[in-house]
Amino acid sequence: MKMYGINSCQSVKKAKAFFDENNISYDFIDLNKEPVNKEKLAKWQTFTSATSMLNPRSKVYRDLNLKTEKPTEKKALNIIVKDNSILKRPIIEHGLNGEERFTIGFKEDEYKSTFLN
């Protein structure tokens, strides 16, 4: 399982704590040190749209005024490639029962049902 995020992000801290408390191993990829590229984003787009990966609480989102000017998929993809800090975090790539899965953000109830059952 891989977790993509930024160490200072509160949602990432919560996800790490959840996995650590439940003895679930993961590889952490720091987006500040290893930004994702278009190929990785294309893979993630098989699970969700690029626009849904945008974090409306990020400074980049606010600076680009994306609340009032909703971006197209192509524009969202280009924004993410240019600055990964706009991504919702954490992004978890995981496989359960041999099926590739993708989880974005931290919602404790969703984590419990996905990773503990």
Backbone as a printed PyTorch tensor [residue, N CA C, xyz], in Angstrom:
tensor([[[  0.8500,  -1.1640,   0.0000],
         [  0.0000,   0.0000,   0.0000],
         [  0.8960,   1.2260,   0.0000]],

        [[  0.4920,   2.2320,  -0.7690],
         [  1.2480,   3.4800,  -0.8400],
         [  0.3570,   4.6310,  -0.4050]],

        [[  0.9380,   5.5110,   0.4110],
         [  0.2450,   6.7210,   0.8260],
         [  1.0110,   7.9140,   0.2760]],

        [[  0.3140,   8.7600,  -0.4710],
         [  0.9030,   9.9710,  -1.0200],
         [  0.3920,  11.1470,  -0.2000]],

        [[  1.2940,  12.0280,   0.2000],
         [  0.8720,  13.1720,   0.9820],
         [  2.0270,  14.0890,   1.3150]],

        [[  1.7450,  14.9850,   2.2480],
         [  2.7240,  15.9440,   2.7370],
         [  2.7560,  15.7960,   4.2530]],

        [[  3.9340,  15.6680,   4.8300],
         [  4.0600,  15.3910,   6.2670],
         [  3.3530,  16.3910,   7.1650]],

        [[  3.2780,  17.6400,   6.7720],
         [  2.6610,  18.6540,   7.6240],
         [  1.1290,  18.6690,   7.5430]],

        [[  0.5510,  17.9130,   6.6240],
         [ -0.9020,  17.8910,   6.4140],
         [ -1.5950,  17.1460,   7.5640]],

        [[ -2.6140,  17.7540,   8.1550],
         [ -3.3310,  17.1510,   9.2780],
         [ -4.0400,  15.8570,   8.8740]],

        [[ -4.6160,  15.8030,   7.6840],
         [ -5.2930,  14.5840,   7.2240],
         [ -4.2900,  13.4440,   7.0480]],

        [[ -3.1100,  13.7640,   6.5710],
         [ -2.0550,  12.7570,   6.4160],
         [ -1.6330,  12.2510,   7.7950]],

        [[ -1.4850,  13.1570,   8.7520],
         [ -1.1150,  12.7570,  10.1120],
         [ -2.1670,  11.8130,  10.6950]],

        [[ -3.4460,  12.1020,  10.4630],
         [ -4.5310,  11.2510,  10.9680],
         [ -4.4850,   9.8750,  10.3070]],

        [[ -4.2620,   9.8610,   8.9970],
         [ -4.1960,   8.5800,   8.2780],
         [ -3.0110,   7.7490,   8.7640]],

        [[ -1.8500,   8.3780,   8.9300],
         [ -0.6740,   7.6630,   9.4340],
         [ -0.9580,   7.0820,  10.8160]],

        [[ -1.5740,   7.8870,  11.6790],
         [ -1.8950,   7.4190,  13.0330],
         [ -2.8570,   6.2350,  12.9790]],

        [[ -3.8550,   6.3090,  12.1020],
         [ -4.8130,   5.2130,  11.9590],
         [ -4.1000,   3.9230,  11.5560]],

        [[ -3.2770,   4.0070,  10.5250],
         [ -2.5580,   2.8200,  10.0530],
         [ -1.5910,   2.2980,  11.1210]],

        [[ -0.8670,   3.1990,  11.7730],
         [  0.0820,   2.7840,  12.8030],
         [ -0.6350,   2.1080,  13.9740]],

        [[ -1.7460,   2.6990,  14.4300],
         [ -2.5050,   2.1370,  15.5570],
         [ -3.0940,   0.7630,  15.2260]],

        [[ -3.3600,   0.5310,  13.9420],
         [ -3.9650,  -0.7340,  13.5250],
         [ -2.9530,  -1.6860,  12.8870]],

        [[ -1.6580,  -1.3740,  13.0630],
         [ -0.5730,  -2.2190,  12.5390],
         [ -0.7290,  -2.5370,  11.0500]],

        [[ -1.0770,  -1.5080,  10.2890],
         [ -1.2120,  -1.6450,   8.8380],
         [  0.0000,  -0.9680,   8.2110]],

        [[  0.7750,  -1.7310,   7.4510],
         [  1.9930,  -1.1640,   6.8640],
         [  1.6730,  -0.3990,   5.5780]],

        [[  2.4740,   0.6020,   5.3190],
         [  2.3130,   1.4410,   4.1290],
         [  3.6550,   2.0670,   3.7900]],

        [[  3.8020,   2.4180,   2.5310],
         [  4.9580,   3.1960,   2.0870],
         [  4.4860,   4.6260,   1.9110]],

        [[  5.1800,   5.5750,   2.5280],
         [  4.7990,   6.9760,   2.4260],
         [  5.6140,   7.6610,   1.3450]],

        [[  4.9180,   8.3310,   0.4370],
         [  5.5690,   9.0960,  -0.6180],
         [  5.2650,  10.5680,  -0.3570]],

        [[  6.3060,  11.3380,  -0.0540],
         [  6.1660,  12.7570,   0.2350],
         [  6.0780,  13.5130,  -1.0900]],

        [[  4.9370,  14.1360,  -1.3210],
         [  4.7190,  14.8540,  -2.5790],
         [  5.6430,  16.0530,  -2.7440]],

        [[  6.1990,  16.5560,  -1.6470],
         [  7.1680,  17.6490,  -1.7590],
         [  8.4970,  17.1630,  -2.3260]],

        [[  8.8140,  15.8860,  -2.0760],
         [ 10.0840,  15.3240,  -2.5450],
         [  9.9270,  14.5270,  -3.8350]],

        [[  8.7670,  13.9100,  -4.0120],
         [  8.4990,  13.0820,  -5.1890],
         [  7.1330,  13.4370,  -5.7790]],

        [[  7.0430,  14.5460,  -6.5020],
         [  5.7530,  14.9390,  -7.0740],
         [  5.2440,  13.8900,  -8.0690]],

        [[  3.9290,  13.7730,  -8.1340],
         [  3.3490,  12.8390,  -9.1010],
         [  3.3490,  13.4790, -10.4870]],

        [[  3.4450,  12.6260, -11.4990],
         [  3.4850,  13.0990, -12.8780],
         [  2.1590,  12.7790, -13.5840]],

        [[  2.0740,  13.1460, -14.8530],
         [  0.8410,  12.9280, -15.6210],
         [  0.4850,  11.4480, -15.7260]],

        [[  1.4840,  10.5890, -15.8080],
         [  1.2190,   9.1510, -15.9230],
         [  0.5340,   8.6260, -14.6670]],

        [[  1.0260,   9.0220, -13.5010],
         [  0.4200,   8.6090, -12.2360],
         [ -0.9920,   9.1840, -12.1250]],

        [[ -1.1400,  10.4350, -12.4970],
         [ -2.4650,  11.0680, -12.4360],
         [ -3.4490,  10.3860, -13.3810]],

        [[ -2.9740,   9.9580, -14.5370],
         [ -3.8400,   9.2370, -15.4790],
         [ -4.3360,   7.9390, -14.8540]],

        [[ -3.4570,   7.2630, -14.1200],
         [ -3.8610,   6.0340, -13.4200],
         [ -4.9300,   6.3640, -12.3820]],

        [[ -4.7020,   7.4260, -11.6120],
         [ -5.6750,   7.8100, -10.5860],
         [ -7.0080,   8.2110, -11.2030]],

        [[ -6.9640,   8.7670, -12.4100],
         [ -8.1990,   9.1750, -13.0730],
         [ -9.0740,   7.9790, -13.4540]],

        [[ -8.5490,   6.7800, -13.4080],
         [ -9.4070,   5.6150, -13.6340],
         [-10.3120,   5.3860, -12.4250]],

        [[ -9.9750,   6.0020, -11.2890],
         [-10.7720,   5.8710, -10.0680],
         [-11.6430,   7.1040,  -9.8030]],

        [[-11.1450,   8.2780, -10.1630],
         [-11.8680,   9.5220,  -9.8900],
         [-11.3890,  10.6080, -10.8510]],

        [[-12.1660,  11.6540, -10.9820],
         [-11.8030,  12.7380, -11.9040],
         [-10.7020,  13.6140, -11.3060]],

        [[ -9.9830,  14.2840, -12.1760],
         [ -8.9350,  15.2010, -11.7090],
         [ -9.5470,  16.3380, -10.9010]],

        [[-10.7170,  16.7970, -11.3040],
         [-11.3490,  17.8980, -10.5610],
         [-11.7060,  17.4720,  -9.1410]],

        [[-12.0350,  16.2000,  -8.9310],
         [-12.3690,  15.7500,  -7.5740],
         [-11.1200,  15.5420,  -6.7200]],

        [[ -9.9480,  15.5640,  -7.3290],
         [ -8.6910,  15.4450,  -6.5760],
         [ -8.2300,  16.8020,  -6.0360]],

        [[ -8.8530,  17.8780,  -6.4940],
         [ -8.4490,  19.2130,  -6.0580],
         [ -8.9360,  19.4770,  -4.6400]],

        [[ -8.0630,  20.0420,  -3.8420],
         [ -8.3870,  20.3610,  -2.4520],
         [ -8.8550,  21.8100,  -2.3620]],

        [[-10.1620,  22.0240,  -2.1330],
         [-10.6720,  23.3950,  -2.0780],
         [-10.1410,  24.1990,  -0.8860]],

        [[ -9.5080,  23.5320,   0.0790],
         [ -8.9460,  24.2500,   1.2240],
         [ -7.5020,  24.6770,   0.9960]],

        [[ -6.9170,  24.2810,  -0.1450],
         [ -5.5120,  24.6250,  -0.3880],
         [ -5.3610,  26.0830,  -0.8160]],

        [[ -4.2160,  26.6260,  -0.5150],
         [ -3.9110,  28.0060,  -0.8910],
         [ -3.9210,  28.1630,  -2.4100]],

        [[ -3.3750,  27.1860,  -3.1070],
         [ -3.3340,  27.2440,  -4.5750],
         [ -4.7520,  27.3200,  -5.1380]],

        [[ -5.6540,  26.5180,  -4.6030],
         [ -7.0580,  26.5120,  -5.0460],
         [ -7.6720,  27.9020,  -4.8780]],

        [[ -7.4510,  28.4940,  -3.7150],
         [ -7.9920,  29.8340,  -3.4460],
         [ -7.3230,  30.8860,  -4.3320]],

        [[ -5.9900,  30.7990,  -4.4720],
         [ -5.2650,  31.7830,  -5.2840],
         [ -5.7080,  31.7650,  -6.7410]],

        [[ -6.0560,  30.5810,  -7.2310],
         [ -6.4970,  30.4590,  -8.6270],
         [ -7.9900,  30.7180,  -8.7930]],

        [[ -8.6610,  31.0310,  -7.6890],
         [-10.0870,  31.3530,  -7.7000],
         [-10.9300,  30.2300,  -8.3220]],

        [[-10.5990,  28.9940,  -7.9780],
         [-11.2730,  27.8480,  -8.5790],
         [-12.6700,  27.6100,  -8.0170]],

        [[-12.9850,  28.2740,  -6.9080],
         [-14.3300,  28.1320,  -6.3450],
         [-15.3680,  28.7230,  -7.2960]],

        [[-15.0440,  29.8530,  -7.8930],
         [-15.9880,  30.4930,  -8.8170],
         [-15.7180,  30.1190, -10.2710]],

        [[-14.4820,  29.8010, -10.5840],
         [-14.1190,  29.4220, -11.9530],
         [-13.7710,  27.9390, -11.9850]],

        [[-14.7910,  27.0740, -12.0160],
         [-14.5780,  25.6210, -11.9880],
         [-13.7200,  25.1860, -13.1760]],

        [[-12.6350,  24.4650, -12.9010],
         [-11.7470,  24.0530, -13.9990],
         [-12.2840,  22.8390, -14.7590]],

        [[-11.8780,  22.7240, -15.9940],
         [-12.1600,  21.5260, -16.7790],
         [-11.2320,  20.4190, -16.2890]],

        [[-11.4640,  19.1900, -16.7350],
         [-10.5750,  18.0820, -16.3740],
         [ -9.1430,  18.3730, -16.8280]],

        [[ -9.0120,  18.8510, -18.0500],
         [ -7.6820,  19.1210, -18.5920],
         [ -6.9650,  20.1930, -17.7790]],

        [[ -7.6870,  21.2560, -17.4340],
         [ -7.0770,  22.3320, -16.6620],
         [ -6.7180,  21.8290, -15.2570]],

        [[ -7.6030,  21.0500, -14.6450],
         [ -7.3250,  20.5020, -13.3110],
         [ -6.0690,  19.6390, -13.3450]],

        [[ -5.9510,  18.8040, -14.3650],
         [ -4.7820,  17.9440, -14.5140],
         [ -3.5100,  18.7760, -14.6290]],

        [[ -3.5450,  19.8080, -15.4420],
         [ -2.3700,  20.6790, -15.6130],
         [ -2.0070,  21.4020, -14.3170]],

        [[ -3.0090,  21.8250, -13.5550],
         [ -2.7630,  22.5060, -12.2800],
         [ -2.0860,  21.5450, -11.3060]],

        [[ -2.5780,  20.3090, -11.2360],
         [ -2.0090,  19.3110, -10.3170],
         [ -0.5670,  18.9980, -10.6830]],

        [[ -0.3060,  18.8190, -11.9760],
         [  1.0600,  18.5110, -12.4170],
         [  2.0070,  19.6610, -12.0490]],

        [[  1.5300,  20.8730, -12.1960],
         [  2.3470,  22.0500, -11.9020],
         [  2.6010,  22.2050, -10.3980]],

        [[  1.5810,  21.8680,  -9.5750],
         [  1.7130,  22.0640,  -8.1340],
         [  0.9110,  21.0090,  -7.3810]],

        [[  1.5990,  19.9540,  -6.9240],
         [  0.9400,  18.8450,  -6.2230],
         [  0.3080,  19.2530,  -4.8980]],

        [[  0.6410,  20.4340,  -4.3810],
         [  0.0760,  20.8430,  -3.0920],
         [ -1.4280,  21.0890,  -3.1780]],

        [[ -1.9760,  21.1250,  -4.3760],
         [ -3.4050,  21.3280,  -4.5390],
         [ -4.1970,  20.0220,  -4.4050]],

        [[ -3.5020,  18.9000,  -4.3300],
         [ -4.1700,  17.6040,  -4.2040],
         [ -4.8140,  17.4340,  -2.8400]],

        [[ -5.9980,  16.8010,  -2.8260],
         [ -6.5680,  16.3330,  -1.5670],
         [ -5.6270,  15.2690,  -1.0420]],

        [[ -5.4960,  15.2190,   0.2800],
         [ -4.5570,  14.2680,   0.8650],
         [ -5.1950,  13.5710,   2.0490]],

        [[ -4.6790,  12.4160,   2.3750],
         [ -3.7260,  11.6020,   1.6380],
         [ -4.4020,  10.8710,   0.4830]],

        [[ -3.5940,  10.3960,  -0.4290],
         [ -4.0590,   9.5260,  -1.4980],
         [ -3.4600,   8.1570,  -1.2230]],

        [[ -4.3320,   7.1690,  -1.1450],
         [ -3.9070,   5.8160,  -0.7990],
         [ -4.1470,   4.9010,  -1.9990]],

        [[ -3.0810,   4.2650,  -2.4610],
         [ -3.1900,   3.1970,  -3.4660],
         [ -3.1090,   1.8860,  -2.6970]],

        [[ -4.1070,   1.0520,  -2.8620],
         [ -4.0980,  -0.2060,  -2.1150],
         [ -4.8060,  -1.2830,  -2.9160]],

        [[ -4.5300,  -2.5010,  -2.5640],
         [ -5.1740,  -3.6370,  -3.2030],
         [ -5.8010,  -4.5260,  -2.1580]],

        [[ -7.0490,  -4.8370,  -2.3470],
         [ -7.7530,  -5.7450,  -1.4510],
         [ -8.3150,  -6.8760,  -2.2960]],

        [[ -8.0570,  -8.1080,  -1.8810],
         [ -8.5350,  -9.2750,  -2.6280],
         [ -8.0560,  -9.2460,  -4.0790]],

        [[ -6.8440,  -8.7290,  -4.2770],
         [ -6.2830,  -8.6840,  -5.6170],
         [ -6.8370,  -7.5760,  -6.5010]],

        [[ -7.7360,  -6.7740,  -5.9590],
         [ -8.3350,  -5.6930,  -6.7320],
         [ -7.6480,  -4.3720,  -6.3910]],

        [[ -7.2090,  -3.6550,  -7.4170],
         [ -6.5500,  -2.3830,  -7.1930],
         [ -7.5850,  -1.3490,  -6.7510]],

        [[ -7.2530,  -0.5900,  -5.7050],
         [ -8.1920,   0.3820,  -5.1570],
         [ -7.4880,   1.7120,  -4.9340]],

        [[ -8.2960,   2.7260,  -4.6520],
         [ -7.8250,   4.0960,  -4.5100],
         [ -8.7170,   4.7830,  -3.4800]],

        [[ -8.1070,   5.4210,  -2.5010],
         [ -8.8600,   6.1720,  -1.4980],
         [ -8.2170,   7.5390,  -1.3730]],

        [[ -9.0450,   8.5770,  -1.3040],
         [ -8.5190,   9.9380,  -1.2150],
         [ -9.1260,  10.6360,   0.0000]],

        [[ -8.2810,  11.3530,   0.7170],
         [ -8.7250,  12.0500,   1.9220],
         [ -8.7180,  11.1240,   3.1280]],

        [[ -9.0940,  11.6700,   4.2760],
         [ -9.1860,  10.8470,   5.4850],
         [-10.5770,  10.9860,   6.0750]],

        [[-11.2820,   9.8700,   6.0840],
         [-12.5770,   9.7610,   6.7540],
         [-12.4850,   8.4820,   7.5820]],

        [[-12.4620,   8.6260,   8.8970],
         [-12.2020,   7.4840,   9.7700],
         [-13.1650,   6.3280,   9.5240]],

        [[-14.4550,   6.6120,   9.3650],
         [-15.4230,   5.5320,   9.1320],
         [-15.1230,   4.7700,   7.8460]],

        [[-14.7490,   5.5130,   6.8020],
         [-14.3920,   4.8700,   5.5330],
         [-13.1320,   4.0290,   5.6970]],

        [[-12.1560,   4.5330,   6.4290],
         [-10.9250,   3.7770,   6.6680],
         [-11.2250,   2.4960,   7.4290]],

        [[-12.0700,   2.5910,   8.4370],
         [-12.4200,   1.4030,   9.2250],
         [-13.0660,   0.3360,   8.3440]],

        [[-14.0370,   0.7490,   7.5270],
         [-14.7390,  -0.2370,   6.6840],
         [-13.8560,  -0.7640,   5.5550]],

        [[-12.9380,   0.0500,   5.0720],
         [-12.0670,  -0.3650,   3.9690],
         [-10.8880,  -1.1850,   4.4400]],

        [[-10.2200,  -0.7550,   5.4980],
         [ -8.9480,  -1.3610,   5.8750],
         [ -9.0070,  -2.3300,   7.0520]],

        [[-10.1080,  -2.3390,   7.7940],
         [-10.1730,  -3.2230,   8.9610],
         [-11.0720,  -4.4170,   8.7530]],

        [[-11.8060,  -4.4840,   7.6790],
         [-12.7080,  -5.6230,   7.4500],
         [-12.1300,  -6.6190,   6.4870]]])
